Coordinates of C-alpha atoms in Angstrom, one line a residue:
X30 CA 4.9 -24.8 -28.1
X31 CA 5.4 -21.6 -30.4
X32 CA 8.9 -20.5 -30.1
X33 CA 10.2 -16.1 -29.4
X34 CA 12.8 -14.5 -30.0
X35 CA 11.8 -10.9 -29.2
X36 CA 10.0 -9.3 -26.9
X37 CA 8.1 -6.0 -28.8
X38 CA 6.4 -3.1 -27.1
X39 CA 2.5 -5.3 -27.8
X40 CA 4.7 -8.3 -25.6
X41 CA 6.0 -5.6 -22.7
X42 CA 2.3 -4.4 -22.4
X43 CA 0.7 -7.8 -21.8
X44 CA 3.2 -9.1 -19.7
X45 CA 3.0 -6.0 -17.0
X46 CA -0.4 -6.1 -17.3
X47 CA -1.5 -9.1 -16.9
X48 CA 1.3 -9.6 -13.8
X49 CA -0.9 -6.4 -12.6
X50 CA -3.8 -8.5 -13.3
X51 CA -2.5 -11.4 -11.8
X52 CA -1.7 -9.9 -8.7
X53 CA -5.4 -8.2 -8.1
X54 CA -6.2 -11.6 -7.6
X55 CA -4.6 -13.4 -6.1
X56 CA -4.2 -10.2 -3.5
X57 CA -6.8 -12.3 -1.1
X58 CA -4.4 -15.6 -0.6
X59 CA -1.0 -13.6 -1.0
X60 CA -2.4 -11.4 2.5
X61 CA -3.4 -14.5 3.9
X62 CA 0.4 -15.7 4.2
X63 CA 0.7 -13.2 6.8
X64 CA 2.7 -14.7 9.6
X65 CA 1.3 -12.4 12.3
X66 CA -2.9 -13.6 12.5
X67 CA -3.7 -9.6 12.7
X68 CA -6.8 -8.2 10.3
X69 CA -4.0 -6.3 8.5
X70 CA -1.9 -8.6 6.6
X71 CA -1.7 -6.5 3.3
X72 CA 1.2 -7.4 1.1
X73 CA -1.1 -9.1 -1.6
X74 CA -3.5 -5.9 -1.3
X75 CA 0.2 -3.9 -1.4
X76 CA 1.8 -4.8 -4.2
X77 CA -1.4 -5.4 -6.5
X78 CA -1.4 -1.3 -5.9
X79 CA 1.8 -1.2 -6.1
X80 CA 1.7 -3.1 -9.4
X81 CA -1.4 -1.5 -10.6
X82 CA 0.3 2.2 -11.0
X83 CA 3.4 0.4 -13.2
X84 CA 0.5 -0.8 -15.1
X85 CA -1.0 2.7 -15.2
X86 CA 1.3 4.5 -16.2
X87 CA 2.7 1.9 -20.0
X88 CA -0.7 1.8 -20.3
X89 CA -0.7 5.9 -20.3
X90 CA 3.0 6.3 -22.1
X91 CA 2.7 6.9 -26.0
X92 CA 6.4 6.1 -27.2
X93 CA 6.5 2.3 -28.0
X94 CA 9.8 1.3 -27.5
X95 CA 10.6 -1.0 -24.8
X96 CA 13.2 1.1 -22.6
X97 CA 10.5 4.1 -22.9
X98 CA 7.8 1.6 -22.2
X99 CA 9.6 -0.1 -18.9
X100 CA 10.9 2.9 -17.4
X101 CA 7.0 4.1 -17.4
X102 CA 6.6 0.9 -15.6
X103 CA 8.6 1.9 -13.0
X104 CA 8.1 5.5 -11.9
X105 CA 3.8 4.3 -12.0
X106 CA 5.5 2.1 -9.1
X107 CA 8.0 3.9 -7.5
X108 CA 4.8 6.3 -7.0
X109 CA 2.7 3.9 -6.0
X110 CA 4.7 1.3 -4.0
X111 CA 2.6 0.8 -0.9
X112 CA 4.1 -1.1 2.1
X113 CA 7.5 -2.9 2.1
X114 CA 6.8 -5.4 -0.5
X115 CA 5.7 -3.1 -2.8
X116 CA 8.8 -1.2 -2.2
X117 CA 11.4 -3.6 -3.2
X118 CA 8.8 -4.2 -6.3
X119 CA 9.7 -1.3 -8.1
X120 CA 13.3 -1.3 -7.0
X121 CA 12.8 -4.8 -9.0
X122 CA 11.6 -2.7 -12.5
X123 CA 13.5 -0.5 -11.8
X124 CA 16.9 -2.8 -12.0
X125 CA 14.8 -4.2 -15.3
X126 CA 14.2 -0.7 -16.5
X127 CA 18.0 0.3 -16.0
X128 CA 19.3 -2.8 -17.6
X129 CA 16.8 -2.0 -20.5
X130 CA 17.1 1.4 -21.4
X131 CA 18.0 2.4 -25.5
X132 CA 16.1 -0.8 -26.3
X133 CA 13.8 -1.1 -29.1
X134 CA 12.3 -4.4 -28.4
X135 CA 14.5 -7.5 -26.1
X136 CA 15.5 -11.1 -27.0
X137 CA 16.3 -13.5 -24.2
X138 CA 19.6 -12.3 -23.5
X139 CA 18.3 -8.9 -22.8
X140 CA 15.5 -9.8 -20.4
X141 CA 18.0 -11.9 -18.5
X142 CA 19.7 -9.3 -17.7
X143 CA 17.0 -7.4 -16.6
X144 CA 16.1 -9.8 -14.1
X145 CA 19.3 -9.3 -12.8
X146 CA 19.6 -6.0 -12.8
X147 CA 16.0 -6.3 -11.0
X148 CA 17.4 -9.0 -8.5
X149 CA 21.1 -6.5 -8.3
X150 CA 19.2 -3.1 -7.6
X151 CA 16.4 -4.9 -5.0
X152 CA 19.1 -6.3 -2.8
X153 CA 21.1 -2.8 -2.4
X154 CA 17.5 -1.1 -2.0
X155 CA 17.6 -3.0 1.7
X156 CA 20.1 -2.3 4.4
X157 CA 20.1 -5.6 5.9
X158 CA 18.4 -8.6 2.9
X159 CA 16.8 -11.3 4.2
X160 CA 16.9 -14.8 2.5
X161 CA 13.5 -16.3 2.7
X162 CA 12.1 -13.1 1.3
X163 CA 11.0 -11.6 -1.6
X164 CA 15.1 -10.8 -2.6
X165 CA 15.3 -14.7 -3.0
X166 CA 13.0 -15.2 -5.3
X167 CA 14.1 -13.1 -7.5
X168 CA 17.3 -13.7 -7.3
X169 CA 16.6 -17.5 -7.9
X170 CA 15.2 -16.0 -10.9
X171 CA 17.4 -14.0 -12.4
X172 CA 19.8 -16.5 -12.1
X173 CA 18.2 -19.6 -13.1
X174 CA 17.5 -16.6 -16.5
X175 CA 20.7 -16.4 -17.0
X176 CA 21.8 -19.5 -18.2
X177 CA 19.3 -20.0 -20.1
X178 CA 20.0 -17.5 -22.4
X179 CA 23.4 -18.4 -22.5
X180 CA 21.4 -22.1 -24.4
X181 CA 18.5 -21.0 -25.8
X182 CA 17.4 -17.7 -27.4
X183 CA 13.7 -18.7 -26.9
X184 CA 11.9 -16.3 -24.4
X185 CA 9.4 -19.3 -23.9
X186 CA 11.6 -22.0 -22.6
X187 CA 14.0 -18.8 -21.0
X188 CA 10.7 -17.3 -19.1
X189 CA 8.9 -21.3 -18.9
X190 CA 12.8 -21.8 -16.4
X191 CA 12.5 -18.8 -14.8
X192 CA 8.8 -19.2 -13.8
X193 CA 10.2 -22.7 -12.7
X194 CA 13.7 -21.2 -10.4
X195 CA 10.8 -18.7 -9.0
X196 CA 8.1 -21.4 -7.8
X197 CA 11.3 -23.4 -6.7
X198 CA 12.8 -20.7 -4.1
X199 CA 9.4 -19.7 -3.4
X200 CA 9.0 -23.1 -1.7
X201 CA 12.5 -22.2 0.0
X202 CA 12.0 -19.2 1.9
X203 CA 10.6 -21.5 5.2
X204 CA 13.9 -24.0 5.0
X205 CA 15.1 -20.0 5.5
X206 CA 13.4 -18.0 7.1
X207 CA 12.7 -19.6 10.3
X208 CA 8.8 -18.3 11.1
X209 CA 8.1 -19.0 7.8
X210 CA 8.1 -23.0 8.8
X211 CA 6.6 -22.6 12.3
X212 CA 3.8 -20.4 10.9
X213 CA 3.4 -23.0 8.1
X214 CA 3.3 -20.4 4.7
X215 CA 6.0 -19.4 2.3
X216 CA 6.7 -15.5 2.1
X217 CA 4.3 -13.5 1.2
X218 CA 6.2 -10.9 -0.7
X219 CA 7.6 -14.4 -2.5
X220 CA 4.7 -15.6 -3.4
X221 CA 3.0 -12.1 -5.2
X222 CA 6.3 -11.9 -7.6
X223 CA 5.7 -15.7 -8.3
X224 CA 2.4 -14.6 -9.5
X225 CA 4.0 -11.4 -11.5
X226 CA 6.8 -13.9 -13.4
X227 CA 3.7 -16.9 -13.4
X228 CA 2.3 -14.0 -15.8
X229 CA 4.7 -13.3 -18.1
X230 CA 5.4 -16.4 -18.9
X231 CA 1.6 -17.1 -19.9
X232 CA 1.5 -14.5 -21.9
X233 CA 4.7 -15.4 -23.8
X234 CA 3.4 -18.5 -24.0
X235 CA 0.3 -17.6 -25.7
X236 CA -1.0 -19.4 -22.4
X237 CA -2.7 -15.8 -21.0
X238 CA -6.3 -14.9 -21.5
X239 CA -6.0 -11.6 -22.6
X240 CA -10.6 -11.2 -21.0
X241 CA -8.4 -11.5 -17.7
X242 CA -6.1 -9.4 -18.1
X243 CA -8.8 -7.3 -15.9
X244 CA -10.4 -9.2 -13.8
X245 CA -14.0 -8.6 -12.4
X246 CA -13.3 -7.7 -8.9
X247 CA -15.8 -5.2 -7.7
X248 CA -14.1 -5.1 -4.3
X249 CA -10.3 -3.9 -6.1
X250 CA -12.1 -1.2 -7.8
X251 CA -13.5 0.8 -4.9
X252 CA -10.5 0.8 -3.4
X253 CA -8.3 2.0 -6.4
X254 CA -10.2 4.3 -6.5
X255 CA -10.4 4.7 -3.2
X256 CA -6.7 5.2 -3.4
X257 CA -6.9 7.9 -6.8
X258 CA -9.2 9.9 -4.3
X259 CA -6.9 9.8 -1.0
X260 CA -4.7 13.1 0.1
X261 CA -7.8 14.9 0.0
X262 CA -6.4 16.7 3.0
X263 CA -2.9 17.6 0.7
X264 CA -4.7 18.7 -1.5
X265 CA -6.8 20.7 0.5
X266 CA -6.3 24.2 -0.9
X267 CA -6.6 23.3 -4.7
X268 CA -9.2 25.9 -6.5
X269 CA -12.2 23.8 -7.1
X270 CA -12.0 25.5 -10.6
X271 CA -8.2 24.4 -11.4
X272 CA -9.9 20.9 -11.8
X273 CA -9.4 19.9 -15.6
X274 CA -12.1 17.0 -15.7
X275 CA -14.9 17.9 -13.0
X276 CA -16.2 14.4 -13.4
X277 CA -16.4 11.6 -11.7
X278 CA -18.1 9.3 -13.8
X279 CA -19.2 5.0 -12.1
X280 CA -20.5 3.2 -14.7
X281 CA -21.3 -0.6 -15.1
X282 CA -22.3 -2.1 -18.5
X283 CA -23.9 -5.8 -19.3
X284 CA -21.7 -6.5 -21.7
X285 CA -24.1 -7.7 -24.8
X286 CA -27.3 -7.0 -23.4
X287 CA -29.6 -4.4 -24.1
X288 CA -31.5 -2.7 -26.4
X289 CA -28.8 -0.4 -27.7
X290 CA -26.0 -2.5 -27.9
X291 CA -24.8 -2.6 -31.1
X292 CA -20.9 -3.0 -30.7
X293 CA -19.0 -6.7 -29.0
X294 CA -17.2 -5.5 -26.7
X295 CA -12.9 -5.7 -27.2
X296 CA -11.4 -4.3 -24.0
X297 CA -8.8 -2.3 -26.5
X298 CA -11.0 -0.2 -27.8
X299 CA -13.2 -0.4 -24.7
X300 CA -10.6 1.2 -23.6
X301 CA -9.0 3.8 -25.6
X302 CA -12.1 6.0 -26.7
X303 CA -12.2 6.0 -22.6
X304 CA -8.7 7.3 -22.2
X305 CA -9.1 10.4 -24.8
X306 CA -12.8 11.9 -22.1
X307 CA -10.4 11.9 -19.1
X308 CA -8.2 10.5 -16.6
X309 CA -7.6 8.8 -13.8
X310 CA -9.8 5.5 -15.7
X311 CA -10.1 2.0 -14.6
X312 CA -11.8 -0.1 -16.5
X313 CA -11.5 -4.3 -15.4
X314 CA -13.9 -6.8 -16.8
X315 CA -15.1 -9.8 -17.4
X316 CA -17.4 -12.2 -19.9
X317 CA -20.1 -10.2 -18.3
X318 CA -19.7 -7.0 -16.9
X319 CA -17.7 -3.9 -17.4
X320 CA -16.5 -1.7 -14.6
X321 CA -15.8 1.6 -15.5
X322 CA -14.5 5.2 -13.3
X323 CA -13.3 8.1 -15.3
X324 CA -12.8 11.3 -14.4
X325 CA -14.1 13.9 -17.4
X326 CA -15.9 17.1 -18.1
X327 CA -18.8 14.8 -20.2
X328 CA -20.7 11.6 -18.3
X329 CA -22.9 11.5 -20.8
X330 CA -20.5 10.7 -23.2
X331 CA -19.6 8.1 -20.9
X332 CA -22.4 6.3 -20.1
X333 CA -23.5 6.7 -23.9
X334 CA -20.2 4.8 -25.3
X335 CA -20.9 2.2 -22.7
X336 CA -24.0 1.5 -23.5
X337 CA -23.0 0.5 -27.7
X338 CA -22.0 -2.3 -25.6
X339 CA -24.2 -3.5 -23.5
X340 CA -27.4 -2.9 -20.8
X341 CA -26.1 0.4 -18.0
X342 CA -27.1 -1.5 -14.5
X343 CA -25.3 0.8 -12.4
X344 CA -24.6 5.2 -13.0
X345 CA -22.2 7.0 -10.4
X346 CA -21.5 10.5 -11.0
X347 CA -20.0 13.8 -8.6
X348 CA -19.2 16.9 -9.5
X349 CA -16.0 16.7 -8.1
X350 CA -15.6 20.5 -8.3
X351 CA -18.4 20.6 -5.5
X352 CA -16.3 18.0 -3.2
X353 CA -13.8 19.7 -3.6
X354 CA -14.6 23.2 -2.2
X355 CA -16.7 21.3 0.2
X356 CA -13.2 19.4 1.9
X357 CA -11.7 23.6 1.4
X358 CA -14.8 24.6 3.5
X359 CA -14.1 22.4 5.7
X360 CA -10.4 22.3 6.2
X361 CA -10.3 25.7 6.9
X362 CA -12.6 25.1 10.4
X363 CA -11.0 22.5 10.7
X364 CA -7.6 24.6 10.6
X365 CA -9.8 27.8 12.5
X366 CA -9.7 24.9 15.3
X367 CA -6.2 23.5 15.1
X368 CA -5.2 27.0 15.2
X369 CA -6.9 27.5 18.9
X370 CA -5.4 24.4 20.2
X371 CA -2.3 25.6 18.8
X372 CA -2.5 28.8 20.5
X373 CA -3.8 27.0 24.0
X374 CA -0.7 24.6 23.5
X375 CA 1.8 28.0 22.8
X376 CA 3.1 25.4 19.6
X377 CA 5.7 28.0 18.2
X378 CA 5.7 28.1 14.6
X379 CA 8.4 26.0 12.6
X380 CA 10.6 25.7 9.4
X381 CA 10.1 22.2 9.5
X382 CA 6.9 20.5 9.3
X383 CA 5.8 17.6 11.2
X384 CA 4.1 14.3 9.0
X385 CA 2.6 11.5 10.6
X386 CA 1.2 8.5 9.1
X387 CA -2.0 7.4 11.1
X388 CA -5.6 5.3 11.9
X389 CA -8.6 7.1 13.1
X390 CA -9.5 10.7 14.3
X391 CA -9.0 11.0 17.5
X392 CA -5.6 9.8 16.6
X393 CA -4.9 12.7 14.9
X394 CA -6.4 15.2 17.4
X395 CA -3.9 13.9 19.7
X396 CA -0.9 13.8 16.8
X397 CA -1.6 17.2 15.6
X398 CA -2.2 18.8 19.8
X399 CA 1.1 17.8 20.1
X400 CA 2.2 19.7 17.0
X401 CA 2.3 17.9 13.6
X402 CA 1.1 19.3 10.9
X403 CA 0.0 17.2 8.5
X404 CA -1.6 13.0 9.0
X405 CA -1.8 11.0 6.6
X406 CA -4.8 9.0 7.4
X407 CA -3.8 5.2 6.7
X408 CA -1.0 2.5 8.5
X409 CA -2.4 -0.9 9.4
X410 CA -4.3 -2.0 6.0
X411 CA -3.8 0.8 3.9
X412 CA -0.1 2.0 4.2
X413 CA 0.2 5.4 1.6
X414 CA 2.0 5.1 -1.3
X415 CA 5.5 7.2 -2.5
X416 CA 2.9 9.2 -4.2
X417 CA 1.7 10.1 -0.8
X418 CA 4.1 10.6 1.2
X419 CA 6.0 13.3 -1.2
X420 CA 2.6 15.1 -2.4
X421 CA 2.2 15.1 1.8
X422 CA 5.5 17.2 2.2
X423 CA 4.7 19.7 -0.7
X424 CA 2.1 20.8 0.8
X425 CA 3.4 21.6 3.6
X426 CA 5.6 24.6 1.7
X427 CA 8.3 24.2 4.8
X428 CA 11.8 24.9 4.3
X429 CA 12.5 20.9 5.7
X430 CA 10.2 18.0 7.5
X431 CA 10.2 15.4 9.5
X432 CA 8.4 12.1 8.4
X433 CA 7.1 8.7 11.2
X434 CA 5.4 6.7 9.7
X435 CA 4.6 5.0 13.0
X436 CA 4.9 0.7 10.9
X437 CA 7.2 -1.1 9.5
X438 CA 6.0 -1.2 6.8
X439 CA 5.6 1.7 5.4
X440 CA 9.4 2.7 5.6
X441 CA 10.5 1.5 2.5
X442 CA 7.9 4.1 1.3
X443 CA 9.3 7.0 3.5
X444 CA 11.8 6.7 2.4
X445 CA 11.7 6.6 -0.8
X446 CA 9.5 10.2 -0.6
X447 CA 12.8 11.7 1.1
X448 CA 14.7 11.0 -1.9
X449 CA 11.9 12.0 -4.4
X450 CA 11.4 15.2 -1.8
X451 CA 12.8 19.3 -3.6
X452 CA 13.5 19.9 0.2
X453 CA 15.3 18.6 3.4
X454 CA 13.8 15.5 4.6
X455 CA 14.3 12.5 7.7
X456 CA 12.7 10.4 9.0
X457 CA 12.2 8.8 12.5
X458 CA 11.8 5.5 12.3
X459 CA 8.6 4.7 14.8
X460 CA 6.6 1.5 14.4
X461 CA 3.9 2.2 15.7
X462 CA 1.4 5.0 17.2
X463 CA 2.8 5.0 20.6
X464 CA 5.9 6.0 19.4
X465 CA 5.1 8.1 17.2
X466 CA 3.1 10.0 20.1
X467 CA 6.5 9.6 22.6
X468 CA 9.0 11.0 20.0
X469 CA 7.1 14.5 19.8
X470 CA 7.6 14.9 23.4
X471 CA 11.1 15.4 22.1
X472 CA 10.0 18.0 19.2
X473 CA 11.7 21.2 19.4
X474 CA 9.8 23.4 16.9
X475 CA 13.5 25.6 17.4
X476 CA 15.3 22.5 16.8
X477 CA 17.2 22.4 13.2
X478 CA 16.1 19.1 11.2
X479 CA 18.7 16.5 12.4
X480 CA 19.2 18.0 16.0
X481 CA 15.3 17.3 16.2
X482 CA 15.5 14.1 14.0
X483 CA 18.3 12.8 16.5
X484 CA 16.2 13.8 20.0
X485 CA 12.8 12.2 18.7
X486 CA 14.3 9.2 17.6
X487 CA 16.4 8.7 21.6
X488 CA 12.6 9.9 23.0
X489 CA 10.6 7.5 21.3
X490 CA 12.2 4.6 22.8
X491 CA 11.3 5.2 26.4
X492 CA 8.7 3.9 25.7
X493 CA 6.7 0.8 25.2
X494 CA 4.3 -0.2 22.9
X495 CA 0.8 -3.1 22.8
X496 CA -1.5 -3.7 19.9
X497 CA -4.7 -5.0 21.2
X498 CA -6.4 -7.6 18.5
X499 CA -8.3 -10.5 17.3
X500 CA -6.2 -13.2 15.6
X501 CA -8.1 -13.9 12.1
X502 CA -6.8 -17.1 11.9
X503 CA -6.0 -20.8 13.5
X504 CA -1.5 -20.3 14.0
X505 CA 0.6 -21.7 16.3
X506 CA 3.7 -19.0 16.9
X507 CA 6.6 -19.3 19.3
X508 CA 4.8 -21.8 20.5
X509 CA 1.8 -20.5 21.6
X510 CA -1.6 -21.9 19.5
X511 CA -3.5 -19.0 18.2
X512 CA -7.1 -19.8 17.6
X513 CA -9.7 -17.9 15.4
X514 CA -11.5 -15.3 17.7
X515 CA -8.3 -14.9 20.3
X516 CA -7.5 -11.9 21.4
X517 CA -3.7 -11.4 21.5
X518 CA -1.3 -8.5 22.5
X519 CA 1.3 -7.8 20.6
X520 CA 4.5 -5.9 22.7
X521 CA 6.7 -4.3 20.8
X522 CA 6.0 -6.7 17.7
X523 CA 6.3 -10.1 19.4
X524 CA 2.7 -11.9 20.0
X525 CA 3.8 -11.8 23.6
X526 CA 0.0 -12.9 25.2
X527 CA -3.5 -14.5 23.7
X528 CA -6.4 -15.6 25.7
X529 CA -10.8 -15.3 25.0
X530 CA -11.4 -12.0 26.3
X531 CA -10.6 -8.3 25.1
X532 CA -10.1 -7.2 29.0
X533 CA -7.8 -9.8 29.3
X534 CA -6.0 -9.9 26.6
X535 CA -5.2 -6.2 27.6
X536 CA -4.4 -6.2 31.4
X537 CA -2.8 -8.9 30.6
X538 CA -0.2 -7.5 28.0
X539 CA 0.2 -4.4 31.1
X540 CA 0.9 -6.6 32.9
X541 CA 3.9 -7.9 31.0
X542 CA 5.0 -4.4 30.1
X543 CA 5.5 -2.1 33.8
X544 CA 8.4 -2.7 36.2
X545 CA 9.7 -0.4 38.8
X546 CA 10.1 2.5 36.9
X547 CA 6.3 2.7 35.2
X548 CA 5.1 5.4 35.7
X549 CA 2.3 6.6 32.7
X550 CA -0.4 4.1 31.3
X551 CA -1.5 5.7 28.7
X552 CA -4.9 4.3 27.0
X553 CA -6.2 4.6 23.7
X554 CA -9.7 3.0 22.6
X555 CA -10.7 2.4 19.3
X556 CA -13.3 2.0 17.3
X557 CA -15.1 -1.3 18.3
X558 CA -14.4 -0.2 22.4
X559 CA -15.7 2.4 24.3
X560 CA -14.9 5.3 27.0
X561 CA -16.6 2.0 29.7
X562 CA -14.8 -0.9 28.2
X563 CA -10.9 1.2 29.0
X564 CA -12.3 2.6 32.2
X565 CA -12.8 -1.4 33.2
X566 CA -8.9 -1.7 32.0
X567 CA -7.5 1.1 34.1
X568 CA -9.0 -0.3 36.8
X569 CA -7.0 -3.4 36.3
X570 CA -3.9 -1.1 35.6
X571 CA -4.4 0.6 39.3
X572 CA -5.1 -2.9 40.8
X573 CA -2.0 -3.9 39.2
X574 CA -0.1 -1.0 40.2
X575 CA -2.3 1.7 42.2
X576 CA 0.9 4.2 42.0
X577 CA 0.3 4.2 38.2
X578 CA -0.9 7.2 36.6
X579 CA -3.4 6.0 33.4
X580 CA -4.2 8.6 31.2
X581 CA -7.8 7.3 28.2
X582 CA -8.1 8.8 25.1
X583 CA -10.9 8.5 22.7
X584 CA -8.7 7.1 19.3
X585 CA -11.2 6.1 17.3
X586 CA -8.8 3.9 15.4
X587 CA -10.3 0.6 12.7
X588 CA -9.2 -3.3 13.7
X589 CA -7.1 -2.4 17.3
X590 CA -9.3 -2.2 20.4
X591 CA -6.8 -0.6 22.3
X592 CA -2.9 1.1 21.5
X593 CA -1.5 0.8 25.5
X594 CA 1.6 2.4 26.0
X595 CA 3.3 2.5 29.1
X596 CA 6.5 4.9 30.1

C-alpha cells in the first residue's frame, strides 16, 4: 500500500465525487433501512441528492486550493440538503470546510482536525442529539482520526482506521437506539456516512475505480433532472427570454460503437468540454453507456460531441423558453382562479406569506383555499431542498413568511432556509398535512409574524392525525408483526393498526382516535382510492358515532390512500 502524506485538489475532488457516486449507487440499500416499513423511506435518496449537489459545486469551483473546494462542497450540500439526514451531512461538511479554511493541501493532522470539526458542528446543529444515529458514526470516526494523526502522517493508514471505526460505530447503533434493534437494522443515516468515509479511503488507497465515479443509474439521473427542473412554481414569473441556455438536451451514447466513434472515452475530457457549452450538467457512465443532461444553446454541438465517443442511442431536446411560457400561462390561469377563491373566502391580503410543503394537487387546493400563498410540491418520498424553500420564500415578495413543513424530516432544511432568507421567517413545525391544515385555522393575515406562528403552533395540537399506507417489507415493531402488503394505520407518528384490508385499517384508526370530545372527522382520499371508498369509510365512522360530522376531500396524494384527522 503506497504511503500518502498530502491531499491535493486532485485527491480531494476524487474523494467528494467518489462519495457522491457511492451514495447514488447505494441509495436503495440505505432507503430500506428505514425503521417504519412505509413506501417513503428516503434517507438514501436524500443523502444521495444532497451529496450530488455538493459534488456539483466542487466540480464547478475554479480554484485549486482545498479551502475553496471544501467551501464549494459545503455550499452545494447546504443548498441541496434534503431531509434531516441530508442537512446533518451538510453540517458535517460545513465543519470540515471551516477547519480547512486557508489551506491549499491537507495533511493527516489537517484531515483529522477537519473530521473533528465536522462532528462538532453536526452535533451543535441538532437541538437534542440522539446517539445511535449518523452523529454517533461521525463522532467515533473523527475521534479515531484524531488519535491516529498523533501516531502517523500517512493519510491512507488514517482513513483505513477511520473507515473501520465508522463501521464499528454503525454496528453499535442498534445497541444505542432500541427501536433499531427491535426492527433489526442499523441507522440509515449512519450507513450513508459509512459509504462516504469508505469512498474517501478507497480513493486515497487507490482501490477506487475512477470509472465508478458516475454510476449508470438511469433512475438516479432522472431524479436529479427532475430536481433540476423543480421549483417551476417558485420561478413561474421568470421571463422566458431571460433564460440563458434555452434547450434542455439529453443524450445517451453507446461508448466505442458506431461509425462516428473516433475518441477514446475519458470522463474528465468528456465532461469538461460539455461544461463549456451550458449549465445544469449531469453526466453518468459505465463501461458501455454514458448519459448526459445539459441546458445549452447549441443542442447540435452536444450531439456532435457525443458521436465522437460512440453511437447515439437516445436524444431528447426540449425548448425551455416555450415550456417556461406555458408555465407562466398556466400560472396566470391558476392565479386568476385562486383570486376568485380568495375573494369568495374573504381572505385579506397580508404582508406575511404562508408556504407549505405537501403532495397531491387536491391537498394543495385545500391549503390555498385557507389562505396559503405557496405550495412546494414534496413531503413524503421527495423532501424539498434548502434551496427550494429559500427560492419559494424569495418568490413570494412578502415582508415575512411562515413555513409549514408537514413532515418532521423537513424541519432541519426549513430551519436552514430561515437562516438564509432575506426576510424574517418562522417555521411552524407541523408533522402532518392534517396538522398543517388545522394550523391554518389559527392564521390571521393581519397579525404579526410571531403572533401567527405561536397561535398556529398552538392550534395544530388540537388535531389527531392518521396516515393509512401499505407495508413494503416484513418487520416486527412494538410487538406487532407486520407483513409485506399489510395495511397500517400510523397515528401521530406511531404504527398502531395493522390489518389485511384498507378500509379496516382506516376505520380502526378512527376508532382509536375518537373520544367523547371529538366532533369532526376529515377524510382526505388519495390517488390510489376513490370517492366511493371514502364514503364507505364515512359509513364506518358514523357507525362508531353517528353524532360526528364527517368531511370528505379528494387530496390526490400519492402512497397514502387516506389521510384522516379527528378534531
